[in-house]
Short mmCIF file of C-alpha atoms and ligand atoms in Angstrom, two decimals:
data_model
loop_
_atom_site.label_atom_id
_atom_site.label_comp_id
_atom_site.label_asym_id
_atom_site.label_seq_id
_atom_site.Cartn_x
_atom_site.Cartn_y
_atom_site.Cartn_z
CA MET Z 5 104.59 99.81 132.53
CA SER Z 6 102.43 96.72 132.34
CA ARG Z 7 99.01 96.95 130.76
CA GLY Z 8 97.73 94.34 133.19
CA ASP Z 9 95.36 92.84 130.62
CA GLY Z 10 97.47 89.97 129.39
CA HIS Z 11 98.68 91.83 126.33
CA PRO Z 12 101.90 90.24 125.04
CA GLY Z 13 104.49 92.79 125.83
CA ILE Z 14 104.18 96.18 124.24
CA PRO Z 15 104.96 98.75 126.93
CA GLY Z 16 102.11 100.85 128.30
CA ARG Z 17 100.38 103.65 126.55
CA GLY Z 18 102.11 106.96 127.16
CA ALA Z 19 100.11 109.20 124.88
CA ASP Z 20 100.33 112.31 127.02
CA GLY Z 21 101.83 114.41 124.26
CA ALA Z 22 104.77 115.25 126.51
CA GLY Z 23 108.21 115.14 125.03
CA ARG Z 24 107.08 116.00 121.53
CA PRO Z 25 109.69 118.43 120.19
CA ALA Z 26 108.45 121.85 119.17
CA PRO Z 27 108.87 122.42 115.43
CA PRO Z 28 111.85 124.59 114.63
CA ALA Z 29 111.23 127.99 113.13
CA ALA Z 30 110.34 127.63 109.47
CA THR Z 31 112.78 128.96 106.94
CA ALA Z 32 111.87 130.60 103.66
CA ALA Z 33 114.29 128.62 101.47
CA PRO Z 34 114.78 124.85 101.66
CA GLY Z 35 118.27 123.77 102.71
CA GLU Z 36 120.46 121.40 100.74
CA ALA Z 37 119.46 118.40 102.86
CA ASP Z 38 115.81 119.10 102.15
CA THR Z 39 116.21 118.78 98.40
CA ALA Z 40 118.71 115.91 98.30
CA VAL Z 41 117.69 113.14 95.90
CA ALA Z 42 117.51 109.52 97.02
CA GLY Z 43 119.37 107.75 94.23
CA ASP Z 44 122.86 107.81 92.72
CA THR Z 45 125.98 107.20 94.85
CA GLN Z 46 125.30 110.19 97.13
CA GLY Z 47 121.63 109.38 97.72
CA PRO Z 48 122.20 106.73 100.37
CA LEU Z 49 124.09 109.25 102.49
CA ALA Z 50 121.20 111.71 102.57
CA LEU Z 51 118.74 108.86 102.88
CA GLY Z 52 120.65 107.31 105.77
CA LYS Z 53 120.35 110.45 107.89
CA LEU Z 54 116.68 110.84 107.18
CA THR Z 55 116.01 107.13 107.63
CA SER Z 56 117.40 107.26 111.13
CA VAL Z 57 114.95 110.10 111.89
CA VAL Z 58 112.14 107.94 110.48
CA LEU Z 59 113.14 104.91 112.52
CA ASP Z 60 113.25 106.96 115.74
CA ALA Z 61 109.86 108.46 114.96
CA LEU Z 62 108.40 105.01 114.29
CA ALA Z 63 109.67 103.73 117.65
CA GLU Z 64 108.45 106.81 119.52
CA GLY Z 65 105.05 106.67 117.88
CA ALA Z 66 104.59 102.99 118.67
CA ALA Z 67 105.64 103.56 122.30
CA ALA Z 68 103.25 106.49 122.65
CA ARG Z 69 100.43 104.35 121.25
CA GLY Z 70 101.22 101.45 123.53
CA GLY Z 71 98.78 99.04 121.92
CA PRO Z 72 97.38 97.79 118.63
CA LEU Z 73 95.58 101.04 117.80
CA PRO Z 74 95.17 104.54 119.18
CA GLY Z 75 92.62 104.98 121.94
CA GLY Z 76 89.73 107.40 122.00
CA GLY Z 77 87.95 106.63 118.73
CA PRO Z 78 87.81 108.56 115.45
CA ASP Z 79 87.35 112.10 116.80
CA ALA Z 80 90.20 111.87 119.29
CA VAL Z 81 92.52 110.37 116.68
CA ALA Z 82 91.63 113.09 114.17
CA GLU Z 83 92.18 115.81 116.74
CA ARG Z 84 95.63 114.51 117.72
CA LEU Z 85 96.69 114.08 114.12
CA ARG Z 86 95.56 117.57 113.14
CA ALA Z 87 97.18 119.12 116.18
CA ALA Z 88 100.48 117.47 115.30
CA CYS Z 89 100.48 117.97 111.52
CA ALA Z 90 98.66 121.21 110.77
CA PRO Z 91 99.15 123.06 108.57
CA VAL Z 92 99.80 120.36 106.01
CA LEU Z 93 100.75 122.91 103.34
CA PRO Z 94 102.63 125.62 105.22
CA GLU Z 95 103.78 128.70 103.36
CA HIS Z 96 107.38 127.94 104.37
CA GLY Z 97 108.61 124.42 105.03
CA THR Z 98 109.98 123.11 108.32
CA GLY Z 99 112.76 121.08 106.70
CA ALA Z 100 113.04 117.37 105.96
CA GLU Z 101 114.07 116.17 109.42
CA GLU Z 102 111.38 118.03 111.32
CA ALA Z 103 108.73 117.06 108.79
CA LEU Z 104 109.62 113.39 108.95
CA ARG Z 105 109.82 113.41 112.75
CA THR Z 106 106.41 115.05 113.03
CA VAL Z 107 104.46 113.28 110.33
CA VAL Z 108 105.88 109.79 110.84
CA ARG Z 109 105.53 110.02 114.61
CA ALA Z 110 101.91 111.18 114.33
CA VAL Z 111 100.96 108.46 111.88
CA ALA Z 112 102.77 105.79 113.89
CA GLU Z 113 101.13 106.91 117.12
CA GLY Z 114 97.75 106.77 115.43
CA ALA Z 115 98.33 103.52 113.52
CA ALA Z 116 96.43 100.26 113.70
CA ASP Z 117 99.56 98.15 113.82
CA PRO Z 118 99.19 94.64 112.39
CA ALA Z 119 102.46 93.71 114.10
CA ASP Z 120 100.50 93.72 117.35
CA PRO Z 121 99.07 90.21 117.91
CA TRP Z 122 95.76 91.74 118.98
CA CYS Z 123 95.34 93.52 115.65
CA THR Z 124 93.40 90.72 113.97
CA ALA Z 125 90.42 92.24 112.16
CA HIS Z 126 91.40 91.95 108.55
CA LEU Z 127 93.66 90.32 106.00
CA HIS Z 128 96.02 93.11 107.03
CA CYS Z 129 99.40 91.54 107.62
CA PRO Z 130 102.42 92.70 109.57
CA PRO Z 131 105.00 93.28 106.84
CA LEU Z 132 108.34 91.56 107.23
CA ALA Z 133 111.25 93.91 107.89
CA VAL Z 134 113.09 92.43 104.91
CA ALA Z 135 110.22 93.42 102.63
CA ALA Z 136 109.89 96.91 104.11
CA ALA Z 137 113.66 97.44 103.74
CA ALA Z 138 113.50 96.33 100.10
CA ASP Z 139 110.63 98.76 99.57
CA LEU Z 140 112.94 101.58 100.64
CA ALA Z 141 115.21 100.64 97.75
CA ALA Z 142 112.22 100.58 95.41
CA ALA Z 143 111.32 104.10 96.48
CA ALA Z 144 114.91 105.34 96.15
CA LEU Z 145 115.50 103.86 92.70
CA ASN Z 146 111.96 104.45 91.51
CA PRO Z 147 111.90 102.17 88.50
CA SER Z 148 108.61 102.53 86.65
CA MET Z 149 107.47 99.27 85.21
CA ASP Z 150 105.80 100.61 82.06
CA SER Z 151 108.89 100.80 79.85
CA TRP Z 152 112.30 99.18 79.67
CA ASP Z 153 114.14 102.53 79.68
CA GLN Z 154 112.70 103.28 83.14
CA ALA Z 155 113.33 99.86 84.65
CA PRO Z 156 115.99 97.85 82.79
CA ALA Z 157 116.87 95.41 85.59
CA ALA Z 158 113.63 95.66 87.56
CA ALA Z 159 111.79 94.52 84.43
CA VAL Z 160 113.91 91.38 84.24
CA LEU Z 161 113.44 90.75 87.94
CA GLU Z 162 109.69 91.02 87.47
CA GLN Z 163 109.85 88.56 84.58
CA GLU Z 164 111.78 86.04 86.68
CA VAL Z 165 109.59 86.41 89.78
CA THR Z 166 106.30 86.25 87.90
CA ALA Z 167 107.55 83.16 86.05
CA ALA Z 168 108.39 81.49 89.38
CA LEU Z 169 105.02 82.40 90.91
CA ALA Z 170 103.18 81.24 87.79
CA ALA Z 171 105.01 77.91 87.98
CA LEU Z 172 104.05 77.61 91.65
CA VAL Z 173 100.37 77.98 90.73
CA TYR Z 174 100.52 75.97 87.47
CA PRO Z 175 103.32 73.38 87.84
CA ARG Z 176 101.89 71.13 85.12
CA TRP Z 177 101.34 73.75 82.42
CA ASN Z 178 103.98 74.58 79.79
CA ALA Z 179 103.76 78.35 79.56
CA PRO Z 180 102.01 79.81 82.59
CA ASP Z 181 102.47 83.50 83.30
CA ALA Z 182 101.61 86.03 85.97
CA LEU Z 183 101.14 89.77 86.36
CA ILE Z 184 102.00 91.90 89.36
CA THR Z 185 98.90 93.85 90.41
CA SER Z 186 97.89 96.23 93.14
CA GLY Z 187 95.94 93.44 94.86
CA GLY Z 188 93.02 91.07 94.62
CA THR Z 189 90.67 93.76 93.41
CA GLU Z 190 92.78 94.53 90.34
CA SER Z 191 93.58 90.84 89.79
CA ASN Z 192 89.88 89.94 89.74
CA LEU Z 193 89.16 92.89 87.44
CA VAL Z 194 91.83 91.79 84.95
CA ALA Z 195 90.65 88.17 85.18
CA LEU Z 196 87.10 89.19 84.26
CA LEU Z 197 88.36 91.52 81.54
CA LEU Z 198 90.37 88.69 79.95
CA ALA Z 199 87.34 86.38 80.19
CA ARG Z 200 85.19 89.02 78.50
CA GLU Z 201 87.71 89.41 75.69
CA ARG Z 202 87.96 85.61 75.18
CA ALA Z 203 84.20 85.36 75.01
CA ARG Z 204 84.14 88.19 72.49
CA ALA Z 205 86.83 86.54 70.34
CA THR Z 206 85.57 82.97 70.35
CA ARG Z 207 81.96 83.55 69.45
CA ALA Z 208 79.41 86.18 68.74
CA ALA Z 209 78.52 86.45 72.40
CA GLY Z 210 76.04 89.16 71.72
CA ALA Z 211 76.04 92.38 73.63
CA ALA Z 212 75.65 90.61 76.95
CA GLY Z 213 79.23 89.27 77.18
CA VAL Z 214 80.44 86.64 79.60
CA ARG Z 215 78.19 85.78 82.54
CA VAL Z 216 79.89 85.51 85.91
CA VAL Z 217 78.60 82.81 88.27
CA CYS Z 218 79.88 83.21 91.81
CA GLY Z 219 78.89 82.46 95.37
CA GLY Z 220 77.43 84.81 97.94
CA ASN Z 221 80.79 84.24 99.65
CA ALA Z 222 82.74 85.83 96.77
CA HIS Z 223 84.65 89.04 97.39
CA HIS Z 224 82.76 92.22 96.53
CA SER Z 225 85.44 93.07 93.94
CA VAL Z 226 84.07 90.30 91.69
CA ARG Z 227 80.67 91.96 91.43
CA ARG Z 228 82.25 95.37 91.12
CA ALA Z 229 84.51 94.19 88.29
CA ALA Z 230 81.46 92.87 86.41
CA TRP Z 231 79.80 96.24 86.91
CA LEU Z 232 82.87 98.14 85.77
CA LEU Z 233 83.33 95.97 82.68
CA GLY Z 234 79.72 96.32 81.62
CA LEU Z 235 79.03 92.60 82.10
CA PRO Z 236 75.59 91.37 82.98
CA GLU Z 237 74.77 91.13 86.69
CA PRO Z 238 76.57 88.04 88.08
CA VAL Z 239 74.52 85.01 89.03
CA VAL Z 240 75.07 84.66 92.79
CA VAL Z 241 74.45 81.15 94.08
CA ASP Z 242 74.05 79.54 97.49
CA CYS Z 243 76.88 78.88 99.89
CA PRO Z 244 75.62 76.50 102.55
CA GLY Z 245 78.07 76.61 105.44
CA GLY Z 246 80.05 79.34 103.70
CA ARG Z 247 81.30 77.34 100.69
CA LEU Z 248 80.14 77.57 97.08
CA ASP Z 249 77.81 74.63 96.38
CA PRO Z 250 78.70 72.73 93.15
CA ALA Z 251 75.12 71.50 92.73
CA ALA Z 252 73.85 75.07 92.85
CA VAL Z 253 76.49 76.12 90.31
CA ASP Z 254 75.42 73.20 88.12
CA ARG Z 255 71.81 74.42 88.18
CA ALA Z 256 72.86 78.02 87.50
CA LEU Z 257 74.99 77.02 84.50
CA ALA Z 258 72.20 74.83 83.13
CA GLY Z 259 70.02 77.92 82.96
CA LEU Z 260 72.52 79.99 80.93
CA THR Z 261 73.06 80.04 77.19
CA GLY Z 262 76.12 82.25 76.52
CA PRO Z 263 79.71 81.94 77.76
CA ALA Z 264 80.12 81.75 81.53
CA LEU Z 265 82.91 82.23 84.04
CA VAL Z 266 82.60 80.48 87.39
CA VAL Z 267 84.43 82.41 90.10
CA ALA Z 268 85.38 80.30 93.12
CA THR Z 269 87.17 81.47 96.25
CA ALA Z 270 90.13 79.79 97.95
CA GLY Z 271 90.10 81.48 101.32
CA THR Z 272 86.93 83.53 101.77
CA THR Z 273 87.45 86.95 103.25
CA ASP Z 274 84.95 86.42 106.07
CA GLU Z 275 85.86 82.89 107.08
CA GLY Z 276 88.96 81.71 105.23
CA LEU Z 277 87.01 78.80 103.72
CA VAL Z 278 88.12 77.11 100.49
CA ASP Z 279 85.41 76.32 97.94
CA PRO Z 280 85.40 72.70 96.66
CA LEU Z 281 87.63 73.43 93.67
CA PRO Z 282 87.82 69.96 92.02
CA ARG Z 283 84.04 69.58 91.99
CA LEU Z 284 83.52 73.15 90.79
CA ALA Z 285 86.09 72.60 88.03
CA ALA Z 286 84.23 69.46 86.94
CA VAL Z 287 80.87 71.23 86.89
CA ALA Z 288 82.29 74.17 84.92
CA ALA Z 289 83.94 71.83 82.40
CA ARG Z 290 80.72 69.88 81.93
CA HIS Z 291 78.96 73.09 80.88
CA GLY Z 292 81.85 74.43 78.79
CA ALA Z 293 82.33 77.26 81.28
CA GLU Z 294 85.66 78.61 82.50
CA LEU Z 295 86.83 78.77 86.11
CA HIS Z 296 88.64 81.65 87.81
CA VAL Z 297 89.83 81.11 91.39
CA ASP Z 298 90.15 84.05 93.74
CA ALA Z 299 92.93 82.78 96.01
CA ALA Z 300 93.84 86.25 97.29
CA TYR Z 301 93.91 84.82 100.81
CA GLY Z 302 94.62 81.12 100.32
CA GLY Z 303 97.07 81.19 97.41
CA PRO Z 304 100.19 81.23 99.61
CA LEU Z 305 99.21 77.81 100.99
CA LEU Z 306 101.13 76.69 97.89
CA PHE Z 307 104.39 77.58 99.64
CA SER Z 308 103.77 74.73 102.11
CA ASP Z 309 104.03 71.09 100.99
CA ARG Z 310 101.75 70.13 103.84
CA LEU Z 311 99.02 72.70 103.06
CA ALA Z 312 99.17 72.92 99.26
CA PRO Z 313 96.81 69.91 98.88
CA LEU Z 314 94.03 72.15 100.30
CA LEU Z 315 94.17 73.92 96.94
CA ALA Z 316 93.87 70.75 94.83
CA GLY Z 317 92.06 71.61 91.62
CA LEU Z 318 93.56 75.10 91.38
CA GLU Z 319 95.29 74.18 88.12
CA SER Z 320 91.95 73.71 86.40
CA ALA Z 321 91.37 77.44 86.68
CA VAL Z 322 92.10 79.59 83.67
CA SER Z 323 93.33 82.31 86.04
CA VAL Z 324 94.14 82.64 89.74
CA THR Z 325 94.20 85.72 91.98
CA LEU Z 326 96.81 85.68 94.73
CA ASP Z 327 97.83 88.40 97.21
CA LEU Z 328 101.19 88.58 98.90
CA HIS Z 329 100.13 91.47 101.13
CA LYS Z 330 97.98 89.01 103.13
CA LEU Z 331 99.61 85.61 103.78
CA GLY Z 332 102.92 86.74 102.23
CA TRP Z 333 103.82 89.53 104.68
CA GLN Z 334 104.48 92.23 102.11
CA PRO Z 335 103.69 95.88 102.66
CA ALA Z 336 100.85 96.80 100.30
CA ALA Z 337 100.71 96.49 97.42
CA ALA Z 338 101.74 93.03 96.31
CA GLY Z 339 99.07 91.39 94.18
CA VAL Z 340 99.44 88.65 91.57
CA LEU Z 341 97.23 87.36 88.78
CA ALA Z 342 98.43 84.03 87.39
CA VAL Z 343 97.16 82.64 84.06
CA ARG Z 344 97.73 79.14 82.84
CA ASP Z 345 99.10 80.25 79.47
CA THR Z 346 100.91 83.45 78.60
CA GLU Z 347 98.82 83.74 75.41
CA LEU Z 348 95.82 84.51 77.63
CA LEU Z 349 97.39 87.92 78.37
CA ALA Z 350 97.38 88.96 74.70
CA PRO Z 351 94.29 91.19 75.03
CA LEU Z 352 96.31 93.53 77.28
CA ALA Z 353 98.74 94.39 74.46
CA LEU Z 354 98.88 98.09 73.74
CA ARG Z 355 101.06 100.40 71.65
CA ALA Z 356 102.09 103.86 72.86
CA ASP Z 357 104.81 105.39 70.76
CA TYR Z 358 106.62 107.06 73.65
CA LEU Z 359 106.83 103.83 75.66
CA ASN Z 360 107.03 100.89 73.26
CA ALA Z 361 107.40 102.09 69.68
CA GLU Z 362 107.41 99.32 67.10
CA ASP Z 363 110.94 100.13 65.92
CA ASP Z 364 112.18 100.12 69.54
CA GLY Z 365 110.74 96.64 69.84
CA GLU Z 366 112.37 95.54 66.59
CA ALA Z 367 115.67 96.89 67.92
CA GLY Z 368 115.32 94.65 70.97
CA LEU Z 369 113.82 96.83 73.70
CA PRO Z 370 111.38 94.70 75.71
CA ASP Z 371 107.72 95.73 75.63
CA LEU Z 372 106.29 95.99 79.16
CA LEU Z 373 103.11 97.92 78.52
CA GLY Z 374 100.93 94.84 78.12
CA ARG Z 375 101.75 93.65 81.65
CA SER Z 376 99.27 95.86 83.43
CA LEU Z 377 96.24 98.12 83.14
CA ARG Z 378 98.33 100.80 84.82
CA THR Z 379 100.98 102.94 83.11
CA THR Z 380 103.40 104.29 85.75
CA ARG Z 381 103.80 101.36 88.11
CA ARG Z 382 105.82 100.80 91.27
CA PRO Z 383 108.39 97.97 91.28
CA ASP Z 384 106.45 95.99 93.88
CA VAL Z 385 108.37 93.01 92.66
CA LEU Z 386 111.54 94.17 94.42
CA LYS Z 387 110.28 93.51 97.95
CA ILE Z 388 108.66 90.27 96.78
CA ALA Z 389 111.95 89.11 95.26
CA ALA Z 390 113.91 89.97 98.41
CA THR Z 391 111.41 88.06 100.54
CA LEU Z 392 111.32 84.98 98.30
CA ARG Z 393 115.11 84.85 98.29
CA ALA Z 394 115.48 85.51 102.02
CA LEU Z 395 113.02 82.85 103.16
CA GLY Z 396 112.74 80.47 100.25
CA ARG Z 397 109.60 78.50 99.51
CA SER Z 398 109.97 76.38 102.64
CA GLY Z 399 110.56 79.44 104.84
CA LEU Z 400 107.39 81.08 103.61
CA GLY Z 401 105.58 77.76 103.88
CA ALA Z 402 106.64 77.52 107.52
CA LEU Z 403 105.16 80.97 108.23
CA VAL Z 404 101.88 80.00 106.56
CA GLU Z 405 101.84 76.79 108.61
CA HIS Z 406 102.48 78.81 111.74
CA CYS Z 407 99.40 80.97 111.10
CA VAL Z 408 97.25 77.93 110.39
CA ARG Z 409 98.48 76.29 113.62
CA THR Z 410 97.85 79.47 115.61
CA ALA Z 411 94.28 79.56 114.33
CA ARG Z 412 93.78 75.94 115.50
CA ASP Z 413 95.19 76.82 118.92
CA PHE Z 414 93.02 79.91 119.08
CA ALA Z 415 89.92 77.85 118.23
CA VAL Z 416 90.73 75.46 121.09
CA LEU Z 417 90.97 78.43 123.45
CA VAL Z 418 87.60 79.75 122.27
CA ASP Z 419 86.04 76.32 122.76
CA ALA Z 420 87.41 76.19 126.32
CA HIS Z 421 86.22 79.71 127.19
CA PRO Z 422 83.09 79.72 129.34
CA ALA Z 423 81.85 83.08 128.04
CA LEU Z 424 82.50 82.60 124.30
CA ARG Z 425 81.24 80.33 121.55
CA ARG Z 426 82.87 79.50 118.21
CA ARG Z 427 80.94 79.34 114.93
CA PRO Z 428 80.10 75.65 114.48
CA GLY Z 429 81.81 73.82 111.63
CA GLY Z 430 85.33 73.85 110.31
CA ILE Z 431 87.66 76.78 110.82
CA GLY Z 432 89.04 78.68 107.88
CA ILE Z 433 92.66 78.89 106.83
CA SER Z 434 93.63 81.19 109.68
CA THR Z 435 90.29 82.81 110.51
CA VAL Z 436 88.18 82.05 113.57
CA LEU Z 437 84.65 83.38 114.18
CA PHE Z 438 83.27 83.55 117.72
CA ARG Z 439 80.81 85.49 119.83
CA PRO Z 440 79.96 86.04 123.49
CA VAL Z 441 77.44 83.46 124.76
CA ALA Z 442 75.66 86.44 126.31
CA ALA Z 443 74.68 87.42 122.76
CA ASP Z 444 72.78 84.13 122.38
CA ALA Z 445 70.67 84.78 125.49
CA ALA Z 446 69.29 88.01 124.03
CA PRO Z 447 66.74 88.24 121.19
CA PRO Z 448 68.57 87.87 117.81
CA ALA Z 449 68.80 91.55 116.85
CA GLU Z 450 70.00 92.51 120.32
CA GLY Z 451 72.50 89.66 120.31
CA ASP Z 452 74.03 90.89 117.07
CA ALA Z 453 74.02 94.45 118.41
CA LEU Z 454 75.99 93.28 121.45
CA VAL Z 455 78.59 91.60 119.20
CA ALA Z 456 78.97 94.80 117.17
CA GLU Z 457 79.27 96.87 120.33
CA VAL Z 458 81.98 94.63 121.79
CA ARG Z 459 84.06 95.25 118.67
CA ARG Z 460 83.54 99.02 118.78
CA ARG Z 461 84.26 99.15 122.50
CA LEU Z 462 87.63 97.46 122.01
CA LEU Z 463 88.42 99.83 119.12
CA ALA Z 464 87.49 102.91 121.14
CA GLU Z 465 89.60 101.76 124.05
CA GLY Z 466 92.52 101.12 121.72
CA ARG Z 467 92.93 97.63 123.16
CA ALA Z 468 92.22 95.28 120.25
CA VAL Z 469 91.24 95.31 116.58
CA VAL Z 470 88.79 92.45 116.07
CA GLY Z 471 86.78 92.05 112.87
CA ARG Z 472 83.13 91.23 112.24
CA ALA Z 473 81.45 88.80 109.87
CA VAL Z 474 77.92 87.63 109.24
CA ALA Z 475 77.84 83.83 108.94
CA GLU Z 476 75.48 80.92 109.33
CA ASP Z 477 75.00 79.40 112.78
CA ALA Z 478 74.27 75.70 113.40
CA ASP Z 479 70.53 76.33 113.07
CA GLY Z 480 70.99 77.97 109.65
CA THR Z 481 70.38 81.49 111.01
CA ARG Z 482 72.81 84.14 109.84
CA ARG Z 483 74.33 85.88 112.85
CA LEU Z 484 77.02 88.44 113.52
CA TRP Z 485 80.34 87.09 114.81
CA LEU Z 486 83.60 88.52 116.00
CA LYS Z 487 86.37 87.64 113.58
CA ALA Z 488 90.03 86.97 114.28
CA THR Z 489 92.18 86.78 111.15
CA LEU Z 490 95.50 85.40 112.35
CA LEU Z 491 98.31 86.51 110.06
CA HIS Z 492 101.05 87.23 112.57
CA PRO Z 493 104.06 85.07 111.65
CA ARG Z 494 105.18 84.83 115.28
CA ALA Z 495 102.17 85.28 117.56
CA THR Z 496 101.03 82.11 119.32
CA GLY Z 497 97.81 80.95 120.92
CA GLU Z 498 99.29 81.98 124.25
CA ASP Z 499 99.67 85.56 123.01
CA LEU Z 500 96.01 85.57 122.04
CA ALA Z 501 94.40 84.08 125.17
CA GLY Z 502 94.11 87.52 126.77
CA LEU Z 503 92.25 88.81 123.73
CA LEU Z 504 89.44 86.35 124.44
CA ASP Z 505 89.17 87.45 128.06
CA LEU Z 506 89.13 91.04 126.87
CA ALA Z 507 86.22 90.37 124.47
CA ALA Z 508 84.28 88.45 127.12
CA ASP Z 509 84.91 91.20 129.64
CA ALA Z 510 83.77 93.90 127.21
CA ALA Z 511 80.52 91.98 126.62
CA ALA Z 512 79.94 91.74 130.38
CA ARG Z 513 80.64 95.45 130.89
CA ILE Z 514 78.27 96.44 128.07
CA ARG Z 515 75.51 94.28 129.51
CA THR Z 516 75.99 95.77 132.95
CA THR Z 517 75.79 99.30 131.53
CA HIS Z 518 72.64 98.46 129.59
CA ALA Z 519 71.03 96.77 132.58
CA GLN Z 520 71.49 100.01 134.51
CA GLU Z 521 69.88 102.12 131.80
CA PRO Z 522 66.20 102.77 132.59
CA GLU Z 523 65.00 101.52 129.18
CA GLY Z 524 67.13 98.36 129.34
CA PRO Z 525 69.32 97.02 126.54
CA ARG Z 526 68.84 98.31 123.04
C1 LIG D 626 91.36 90.76 100.10
C2 LIG D 626 90.60 90.05 99.08
C3 LIG D 626 90.38 90.61 97.82
C4 LIG D 626 90.74 92.04 97.52
O1 LIG D 626 92.11 92.18 97.48
P1 LIG D 626 92.82 93.60 97.65
O2 LIG D 626 94.24 93.21 97.68
O3 LIG D 626 92.31 94.17 98.93
O4 LIG D 626 92.45 94.43 96.48
C5 LIG D 626 89.76 89.84 96.86
N1 LIG D 626 89.36 88.59 97.15
C6 LIG D 626 89.53 88.03 98.35
C7 LIG D 626 89.05 86.64 98.59
C8 LIG D 626 90.15 88.74 99.36
O5 LIG D 626 90.29 88.20 100.57
#
């Protein structure tokens, strides 16, 4: 069935609930298949049977959804999910196959699927099948990365992969290193923690600790990390046009006395803009401050020879945040924190007798505990390693280039659209902001309200997931925009043209509805 709205090819929504198998009668005692373990030589057999149930349920759920997200809005989604999955803790189980069929199908049917080209709101990538398949192995083997005796080979793999990623970020440094984290939030937290500890070690910094200087464009996790670490409130400076202004940072640093950490962003979350890293590095150096770069979004530009120059200056940073569950196509979580010298990680060292006893270390067992703030830790490195090997640097670079090209094509389509307008100025890495021209005709607050309503309308109809961002317009006014974050490694501008018509059409429909209301538009 065709959707008839230019959507690129997922068959029509069939969410009528028909065809859902009735759960079999529950049994009091679990069967052998229900308690099979996933590892060892027999595990794959049990896992294979159940995996085929999972794969069928995924396909059925996606077909029933028939679009990038479930229609009907939050209440309808909650009702369907509860109807399918209740009770979640039955007195007697339904067995592994039934449970997987039911739960996976329900979650798939109700998913916002980033593999749909019209699911573009966030830095929420469609994971590559190779990475998802590797993650199955991670779950089956379950190495825990906090001690060698739980992860003998996985620990070595992590060492090799983090060394390679550190060298990618810091090719000219002798001993760079990197940690695997749960994402940009944890990477930024650890970066600020390490800065705090350096400040504490190098001088009597007083109770205040290191002062973070960042832009209004910085990710909220930077401010939250400062709060969590008991650091003074960060100095937040101007970002004309969405980029951190080196002159403003210069003035901010001139007003500080203690140690400071400038946090720049390479790929802002709202716009994908890269702060002027070389100039910020120079300003920081002039004041004896350190630089941390949050490249959660933009870091993977390093995979592409053509795009890596956009990150010139990155090597001046003492630490760099980088996410592979954004441009990197990993299922969450796949975060990285790179540091320019392995010695910088020393403050994370920790002794716990049951995990890394001193005599175990003397006898040659590697100490892993200082590689994370977490204790039990998933081997997220496994899927990363499989992906790096499968695609190579150039293969990943080509995917990053594809997304950047798609964003350019998408911007051209916006510019050519009679009912839409793009945010003036450069476009971000793979992010494009736009809004209906109808929103400009209304008074400012009403215009922004129309933009917000277009987004919610598309969500409620289950037709597209478009983001929102507040950003400066040409006249300096901050307005609300629709945001498309293009991370699909295969979608093209052509696949996205219909999305623009859909947004324009939603704006027109909302205006018509409001015009018919007695009190006029809100
Ligand atoms: C996404 C993002 C983060 C947070 O990363 P998580 O992986 O969601 O924890 C931090 N900084 C920037 C610039 C981001 O885009």
